[in-house]
Coordinates of C-alpha atoms in Angstrom, one line a residue:
X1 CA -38.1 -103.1 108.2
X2 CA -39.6 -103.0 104.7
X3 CA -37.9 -101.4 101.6
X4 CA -41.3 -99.3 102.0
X5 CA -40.6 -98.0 105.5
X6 CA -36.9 -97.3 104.4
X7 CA -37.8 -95.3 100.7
X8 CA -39.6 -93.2 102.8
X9 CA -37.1 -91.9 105.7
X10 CA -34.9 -91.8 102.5
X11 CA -37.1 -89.4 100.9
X12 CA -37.4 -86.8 103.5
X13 CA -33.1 -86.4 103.0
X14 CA -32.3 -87.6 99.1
X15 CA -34.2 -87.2 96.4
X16 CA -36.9 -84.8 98.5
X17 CA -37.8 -83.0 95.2
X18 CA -39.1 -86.2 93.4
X19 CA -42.6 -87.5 94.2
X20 CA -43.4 -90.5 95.4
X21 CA -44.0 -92.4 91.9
X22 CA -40.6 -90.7 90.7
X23 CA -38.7 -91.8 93.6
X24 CA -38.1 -95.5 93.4
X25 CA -36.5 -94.9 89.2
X26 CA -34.7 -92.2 91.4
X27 CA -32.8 -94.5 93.8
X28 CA -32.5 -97.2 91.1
X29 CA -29.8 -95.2 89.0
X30 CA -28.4 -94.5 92.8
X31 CA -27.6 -98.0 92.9
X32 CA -27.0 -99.4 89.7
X33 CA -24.1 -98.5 87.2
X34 CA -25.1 -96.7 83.8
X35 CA -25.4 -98.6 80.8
X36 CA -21.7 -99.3 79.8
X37 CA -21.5 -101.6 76.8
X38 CA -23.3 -101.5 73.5
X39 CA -25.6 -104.0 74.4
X40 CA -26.8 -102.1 77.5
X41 CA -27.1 -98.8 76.0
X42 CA -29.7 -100.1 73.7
X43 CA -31.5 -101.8 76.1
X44 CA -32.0 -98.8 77.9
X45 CA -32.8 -97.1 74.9
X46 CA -35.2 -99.6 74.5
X47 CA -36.6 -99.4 78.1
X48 CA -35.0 -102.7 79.2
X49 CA -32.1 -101.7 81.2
X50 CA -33.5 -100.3 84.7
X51 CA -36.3 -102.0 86.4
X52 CA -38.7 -99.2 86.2
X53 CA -37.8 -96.1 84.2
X54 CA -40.5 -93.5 85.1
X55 CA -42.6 -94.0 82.4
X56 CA -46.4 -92.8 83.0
X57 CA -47.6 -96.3 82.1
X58 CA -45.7 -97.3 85.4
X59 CA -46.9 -94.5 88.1
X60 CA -49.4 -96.4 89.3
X61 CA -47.8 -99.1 90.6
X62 CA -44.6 -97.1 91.4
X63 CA -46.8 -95.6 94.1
X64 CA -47.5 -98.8 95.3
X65 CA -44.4 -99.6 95.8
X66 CA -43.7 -96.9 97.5
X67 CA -46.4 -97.7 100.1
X68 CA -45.8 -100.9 100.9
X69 CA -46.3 -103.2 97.8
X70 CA -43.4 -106.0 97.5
X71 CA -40.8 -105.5 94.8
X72 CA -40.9 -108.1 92.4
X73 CA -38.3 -110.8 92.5
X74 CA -37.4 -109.9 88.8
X75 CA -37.2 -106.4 89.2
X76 CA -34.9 -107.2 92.2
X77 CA -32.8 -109.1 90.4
X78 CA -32.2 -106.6 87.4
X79 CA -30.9 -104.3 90.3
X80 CA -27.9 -106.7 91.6
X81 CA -27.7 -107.4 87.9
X82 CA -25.9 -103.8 87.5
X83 CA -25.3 -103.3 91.3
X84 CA -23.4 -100.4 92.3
X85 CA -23.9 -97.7 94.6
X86 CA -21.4 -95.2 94.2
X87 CA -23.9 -92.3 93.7
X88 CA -26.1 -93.9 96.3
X89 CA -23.1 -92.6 98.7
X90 CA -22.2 -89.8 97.1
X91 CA -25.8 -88.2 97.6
X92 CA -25.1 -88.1 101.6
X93 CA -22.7 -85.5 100.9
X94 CA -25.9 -83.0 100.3
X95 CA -27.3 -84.3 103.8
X96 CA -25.8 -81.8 106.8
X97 CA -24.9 -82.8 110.1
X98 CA -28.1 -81.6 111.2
X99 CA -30.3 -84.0 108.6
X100 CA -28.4 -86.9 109.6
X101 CA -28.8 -86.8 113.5
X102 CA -32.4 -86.7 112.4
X103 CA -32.3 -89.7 110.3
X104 CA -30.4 -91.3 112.8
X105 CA -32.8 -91.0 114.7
X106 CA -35.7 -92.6 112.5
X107 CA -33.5 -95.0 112.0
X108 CA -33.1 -96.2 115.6
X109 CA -36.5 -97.1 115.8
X110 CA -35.6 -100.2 114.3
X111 CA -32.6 -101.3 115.8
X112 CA -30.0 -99.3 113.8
X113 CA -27.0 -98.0 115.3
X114 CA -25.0 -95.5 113.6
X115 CA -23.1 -92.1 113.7
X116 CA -22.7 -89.3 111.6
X117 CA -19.9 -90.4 110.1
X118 CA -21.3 -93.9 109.0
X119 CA -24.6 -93.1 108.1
X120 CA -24.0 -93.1 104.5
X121 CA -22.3 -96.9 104.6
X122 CA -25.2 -98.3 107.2
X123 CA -27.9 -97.0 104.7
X124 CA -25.8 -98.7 101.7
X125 CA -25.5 -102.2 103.7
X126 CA -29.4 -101.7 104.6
X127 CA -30.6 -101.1 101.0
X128 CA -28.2 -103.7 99.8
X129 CA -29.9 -105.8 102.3
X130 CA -33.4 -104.8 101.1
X131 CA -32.6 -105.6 97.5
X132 CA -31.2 -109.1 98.5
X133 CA -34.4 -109.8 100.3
X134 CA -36.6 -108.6 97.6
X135 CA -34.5 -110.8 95.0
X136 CA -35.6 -113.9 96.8
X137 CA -39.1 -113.3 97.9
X138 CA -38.9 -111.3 101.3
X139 CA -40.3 -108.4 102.3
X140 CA -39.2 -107.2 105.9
X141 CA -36.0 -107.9 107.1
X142 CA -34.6 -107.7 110.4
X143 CA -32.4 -104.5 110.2
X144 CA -30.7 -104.5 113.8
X145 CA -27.6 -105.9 112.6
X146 CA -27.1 -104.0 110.2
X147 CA -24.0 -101.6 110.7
X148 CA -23.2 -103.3 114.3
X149 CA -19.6 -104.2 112.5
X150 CA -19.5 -107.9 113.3
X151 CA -19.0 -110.6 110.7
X152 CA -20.4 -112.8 109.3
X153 CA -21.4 -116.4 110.7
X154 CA -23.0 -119.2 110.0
X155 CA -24.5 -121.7 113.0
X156 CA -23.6 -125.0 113.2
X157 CA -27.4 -127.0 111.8
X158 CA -28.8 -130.1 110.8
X159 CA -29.8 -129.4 107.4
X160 CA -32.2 -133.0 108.0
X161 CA -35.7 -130.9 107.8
X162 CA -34.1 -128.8 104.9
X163 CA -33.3 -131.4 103.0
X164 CA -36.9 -133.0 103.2
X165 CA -38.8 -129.9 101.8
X166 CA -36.2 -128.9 99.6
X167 CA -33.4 -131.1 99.2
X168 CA -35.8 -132.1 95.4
X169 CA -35.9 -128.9 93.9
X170 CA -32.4 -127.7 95.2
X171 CA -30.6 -131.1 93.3
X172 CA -33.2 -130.8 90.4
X173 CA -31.5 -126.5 90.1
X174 CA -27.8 -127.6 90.7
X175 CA -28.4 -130.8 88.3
X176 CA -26.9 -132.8 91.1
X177 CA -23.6 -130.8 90.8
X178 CA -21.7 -129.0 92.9
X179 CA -22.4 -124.7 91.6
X180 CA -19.8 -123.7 93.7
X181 CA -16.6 -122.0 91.8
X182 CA -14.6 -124.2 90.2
X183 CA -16.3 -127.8 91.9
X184 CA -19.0 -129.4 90.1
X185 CA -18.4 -132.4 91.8
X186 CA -21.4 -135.2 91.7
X187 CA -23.5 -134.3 95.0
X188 CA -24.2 -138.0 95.1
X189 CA -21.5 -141.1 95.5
X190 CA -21.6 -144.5 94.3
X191 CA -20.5 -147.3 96.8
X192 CA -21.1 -151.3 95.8
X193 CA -23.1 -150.3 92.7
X194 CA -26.0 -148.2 94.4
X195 CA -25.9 -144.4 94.8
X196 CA -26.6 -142.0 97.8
X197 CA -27.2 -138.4 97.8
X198 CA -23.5 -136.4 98.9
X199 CA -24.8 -132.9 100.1
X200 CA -25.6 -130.2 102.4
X201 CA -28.0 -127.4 102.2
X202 CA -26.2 -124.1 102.9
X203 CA -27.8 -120.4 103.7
X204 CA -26.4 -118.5 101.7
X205 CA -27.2 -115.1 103.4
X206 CA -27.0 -115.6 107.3
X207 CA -28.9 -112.4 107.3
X208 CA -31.8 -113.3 105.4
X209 CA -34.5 -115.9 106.8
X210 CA -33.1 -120.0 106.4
X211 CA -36.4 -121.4 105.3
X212 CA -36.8 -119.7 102.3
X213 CA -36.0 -121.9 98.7
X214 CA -33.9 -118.9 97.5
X215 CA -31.7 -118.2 99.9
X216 CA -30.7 -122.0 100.3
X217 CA -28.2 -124.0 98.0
X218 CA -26.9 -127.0 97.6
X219 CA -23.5 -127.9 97.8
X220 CA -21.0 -130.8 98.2
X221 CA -20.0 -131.6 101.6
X222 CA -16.3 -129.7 101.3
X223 CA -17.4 -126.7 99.7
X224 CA -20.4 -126.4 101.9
X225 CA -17.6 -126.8 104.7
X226 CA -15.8 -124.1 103.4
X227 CA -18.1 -121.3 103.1
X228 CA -19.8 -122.2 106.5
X229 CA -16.8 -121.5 108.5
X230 CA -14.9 -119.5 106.9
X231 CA -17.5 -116.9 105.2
X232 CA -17.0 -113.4 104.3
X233 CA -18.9 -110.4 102.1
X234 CA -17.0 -111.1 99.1
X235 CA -18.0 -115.3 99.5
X236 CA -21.3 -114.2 100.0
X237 CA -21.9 -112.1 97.3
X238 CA -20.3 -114.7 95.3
X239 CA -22.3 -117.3 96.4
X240 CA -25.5 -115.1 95.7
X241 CA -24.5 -114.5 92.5
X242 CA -24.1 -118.4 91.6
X243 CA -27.4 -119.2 93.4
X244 CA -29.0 -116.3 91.5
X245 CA -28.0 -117.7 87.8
X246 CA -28.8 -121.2 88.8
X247 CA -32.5 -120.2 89.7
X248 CA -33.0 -118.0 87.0
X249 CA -31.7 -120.3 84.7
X250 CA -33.9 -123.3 85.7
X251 CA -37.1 -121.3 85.5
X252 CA -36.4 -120.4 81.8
X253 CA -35.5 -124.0 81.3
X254 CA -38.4 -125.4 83.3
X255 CA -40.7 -122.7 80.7
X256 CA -39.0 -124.1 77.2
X257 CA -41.1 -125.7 75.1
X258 CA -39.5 -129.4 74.1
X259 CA -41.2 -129.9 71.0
X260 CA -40.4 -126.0 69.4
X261 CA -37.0 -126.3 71.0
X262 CA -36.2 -129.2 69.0
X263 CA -38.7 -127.8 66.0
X264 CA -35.9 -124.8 65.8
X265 CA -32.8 -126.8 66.0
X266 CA -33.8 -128.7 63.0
X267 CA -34.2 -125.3 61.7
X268 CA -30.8 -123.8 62.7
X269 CA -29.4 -127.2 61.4
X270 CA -31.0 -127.0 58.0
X271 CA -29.6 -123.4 57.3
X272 CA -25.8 -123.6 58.2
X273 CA -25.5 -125.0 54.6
X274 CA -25.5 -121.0 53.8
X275 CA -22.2 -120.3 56.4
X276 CA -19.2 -119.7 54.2
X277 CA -16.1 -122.0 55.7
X278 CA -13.4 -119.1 56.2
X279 CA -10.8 -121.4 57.2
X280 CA -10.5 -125.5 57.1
X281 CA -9.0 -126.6 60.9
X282 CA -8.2 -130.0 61.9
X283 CA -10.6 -131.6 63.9
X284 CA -11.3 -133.5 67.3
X285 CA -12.7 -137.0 67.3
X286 CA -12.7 -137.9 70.6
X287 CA -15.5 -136.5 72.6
X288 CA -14.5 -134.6 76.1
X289 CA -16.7 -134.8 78.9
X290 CA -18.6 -130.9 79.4
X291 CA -17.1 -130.8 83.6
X292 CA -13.3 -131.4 81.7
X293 CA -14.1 -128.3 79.4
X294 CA -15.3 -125.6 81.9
X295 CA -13.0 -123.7 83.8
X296 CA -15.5 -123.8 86.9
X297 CA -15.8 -119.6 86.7
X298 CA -19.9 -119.7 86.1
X299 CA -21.8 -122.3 87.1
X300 CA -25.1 -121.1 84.8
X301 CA -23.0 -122.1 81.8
X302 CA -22.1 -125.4 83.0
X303 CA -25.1 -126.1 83.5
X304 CA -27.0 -124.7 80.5
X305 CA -24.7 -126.8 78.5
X306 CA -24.8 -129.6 80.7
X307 CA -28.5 -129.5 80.2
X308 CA -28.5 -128.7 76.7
X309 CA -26.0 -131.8 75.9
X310 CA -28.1 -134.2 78.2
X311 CA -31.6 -133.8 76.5
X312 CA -31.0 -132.9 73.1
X313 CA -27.3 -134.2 71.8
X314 CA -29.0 -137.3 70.2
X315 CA -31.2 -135.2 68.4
X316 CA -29.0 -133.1 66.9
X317 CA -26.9 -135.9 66.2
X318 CA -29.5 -137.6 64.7
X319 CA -30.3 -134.6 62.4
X320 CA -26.7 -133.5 61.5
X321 CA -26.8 -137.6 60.4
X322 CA -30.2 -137.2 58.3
X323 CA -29.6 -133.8 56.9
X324 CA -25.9 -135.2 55.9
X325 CA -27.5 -137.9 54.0
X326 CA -30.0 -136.1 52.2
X327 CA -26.9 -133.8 51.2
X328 CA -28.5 -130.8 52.9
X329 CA -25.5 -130.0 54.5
X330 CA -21.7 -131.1 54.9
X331 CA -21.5 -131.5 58.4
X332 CA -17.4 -131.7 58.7
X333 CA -17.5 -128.6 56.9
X334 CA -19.5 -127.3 59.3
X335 CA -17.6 -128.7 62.4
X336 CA -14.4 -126.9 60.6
X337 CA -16.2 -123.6 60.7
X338 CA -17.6 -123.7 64.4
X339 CA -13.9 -125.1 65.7
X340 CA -12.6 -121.9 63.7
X341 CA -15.0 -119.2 65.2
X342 CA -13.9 -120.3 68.7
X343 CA -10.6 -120.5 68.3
X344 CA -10.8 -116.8 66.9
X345 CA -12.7 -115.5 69.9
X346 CA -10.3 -117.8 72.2
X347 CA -7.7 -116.0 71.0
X348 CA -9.2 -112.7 71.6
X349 CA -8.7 -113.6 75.4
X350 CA -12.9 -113.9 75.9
X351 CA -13.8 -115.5 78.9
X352 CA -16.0 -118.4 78.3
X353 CA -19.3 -117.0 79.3
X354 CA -18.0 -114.6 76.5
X355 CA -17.3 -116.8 74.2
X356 CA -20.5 -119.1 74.5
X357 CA -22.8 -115.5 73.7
X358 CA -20.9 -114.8 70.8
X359 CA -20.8 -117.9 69.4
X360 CA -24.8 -118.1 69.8
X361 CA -25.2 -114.5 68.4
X362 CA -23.0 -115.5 65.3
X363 CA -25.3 -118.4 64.8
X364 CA -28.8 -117.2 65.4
X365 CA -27.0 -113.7 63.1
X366 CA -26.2 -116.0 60.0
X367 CA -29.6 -118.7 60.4
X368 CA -31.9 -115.8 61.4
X369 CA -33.3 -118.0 64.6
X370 CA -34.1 -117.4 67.9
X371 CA -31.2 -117.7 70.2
X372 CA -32.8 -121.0 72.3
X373 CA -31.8 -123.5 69.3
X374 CA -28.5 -122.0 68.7
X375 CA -27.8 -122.4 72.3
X376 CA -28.5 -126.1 71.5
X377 CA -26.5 -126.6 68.8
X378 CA -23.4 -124.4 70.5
X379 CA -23.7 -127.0 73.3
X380 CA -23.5 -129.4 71.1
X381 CA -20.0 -128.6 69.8
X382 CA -18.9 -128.3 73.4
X383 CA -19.7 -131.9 74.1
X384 CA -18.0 -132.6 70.7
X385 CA -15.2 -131.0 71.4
X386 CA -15.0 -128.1 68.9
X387 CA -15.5 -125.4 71.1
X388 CA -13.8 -125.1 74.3
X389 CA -10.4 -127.2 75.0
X390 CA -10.0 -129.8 77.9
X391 CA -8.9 -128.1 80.9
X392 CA -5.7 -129.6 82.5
X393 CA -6.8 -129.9 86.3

């Protein structure tokens, strides 16, 4: 079944008075939340928010969608973004008994069991489904399981062929680390001075096609254990979730320009001259590994930072050194103020997801740069060890 073929037995039950270019912004605010925080009721204010808002400059190709065009991977993901399909199930209550024997019925043409009673939750697992698929690149899926009630399993496979057409790019996303909560082991081991790749490929939705880049991730030998036979919803969804950041975050990576990147931390560097020091703390001079620092609860950070401190912490050290020299700026003044502003937002309980924004925002607020070098320069006081404390394992 295609998302296509399933938008339009929808129609004919919720939503019937929309037309077919209004229907897929329709189902969108069926399943995602409404903007809840500041920061998400301006992007939809700005357009930003939903995938597709209705807007005449998007009929067009909202039509089609609705007959059988694929849904973009990014517009995909900006749905699980905000996932939530409370009104998605709350609109069968307007469907009668009569209306949902019929669906049932269209439904059964592709393998789908269900009753009248669980209609509602078998079309929320098969949209969710769609929407998975979409995220990474599929189009049909194979909707016969869906609703049959049994869990979820993984076979038992050599991951040997998997390994060989994508073991490169999986290790190049994970940075040869374990994503998986609260690992990051090395997914390689030294014996006798030489070192040999630790790692299995896993599938992360057994529901979703294995040789597909997207729905495969790499993770050490234990975890990948783990998850293979013992998975669940909840693991899964968790585990789509890491994959999810780790891709995205490697293709804006992979797009960053080296030479403006570095061009704009100078930049940042040569303006925090300007930041008033509200409060002198003592500082840290011995350097914490980034693994001892993160509390393992997002895997995207770790390895933004862990990217961040690998590529570019000898050139801002290089610059804090030059700039320091030419008297441009005070860098243990400096060091004071950034150990201060986390420590305030520490103590405001902030997650450190949380934390790592609003310390970039702050930065990019006061230097008036683009947030990309004051995500360097944050990840530089990470490494250094003014932001973020050692965690005690």
């Amino acid at each position: 079944m295609t998302l296509s073929e399933f938008l339009k037995i929808l129609h004919s039950y919720i939503g019937v008075e929309c037309t077919n270019q209004d229907y897929i912004p329709f189902i969108v605010t069926l399943i995602m939340r409404a903007p809840a925080s500041d920061a998400e009721v301006q992007a939809d204010e700005q357009n930003k928010y939903y995938p597709y808002n209705g807007l005449e400059s998007e009929k067009d190709y909202l039509g089609r969608i609705y007959n059988g065009k694929a849904l973009p991977k990014i517009k995909a993901r900006m749905i699980k973004k905000y996932y939530d399909t409370s009104a998605f199930l709350d609109a069968f209550d307007d469907v009668d008994e009569s209306a949902r024997k019929k669906m049932i019925g269209e439904l059964s043409a592709y393998g789908i069991k269900c009753s009248v009673e669980t209609l509602p939750k078998v079309c929320e697992e098969l949209i969710g489904l769609l929407i998975d698929a979409a995220a990474i690149g599929i189009e049909t899926v194979d909707a016969s399981s869906v609703g049959d009630g049994k869990e979820l399993t993984l076979p038992v496979y050599d991951d040997t062929d998997l390994k060989n057409t994508y073991g490169v790019h999986l290790l190049a996303e994970t940075r040869q680390l374990c994503p998986n909560d609260g690992c990051f082991k090395p997914l390689y081991q030294d014996t006798d001075g030489r070192s040999a790749f630790d790692y299995t490929i896993v599938q992360v939705n057994p529901k979703l096609p294995r040789n597909t880049v997207d729905n495969l991730i790499a993770l050490c030998p234990e975890c990948a254990r783990r998850y293979m036979f013992d998975i669940n919803t909840e693991k899964m969804h968790r585990l789509e979730d890491i994959k999810l950041k780790i891709t995205m975050l490697k293709e804006a990576l992979d797009i960053m320009s080296d030479e403006k990147l570095v061009a704009g931390v100078e930049s940042v560097l040569r303006k925090i001259s300007q930041i008033p020091v509200t409060q002198v703390m003592e500082l840290n001079y011995n350097p914490t590994e980034v693994v001892k620092k993160m509390d393992g609860t997002d895997a995207s950070l770790f390895f933004k930072i862990h990217n961040f401190v690998n590529k570019y912490y000898p050139d801002v050290e290089t610059t804090f050194k030059q700039l320091e020299m030419e008297g441009t700026v005070d860098y243990e003044r400096f060091c004071s103020q950034m150990k201060y502003e986390y420590k305030d937002l520490a103590q405001q309980g902030l997650t450190q997801s949380q934390i790592f924004d609003k310390l970039v925002t702050w930065l990019a607020g006061l230097t008036n740069e683009e947030t990309g070098p004051c995500e360097v320069v944050v990840s530089f006081f990470v490494q250094k060890c003014e932001v973020f404390d050692a965690i005690s394992k």
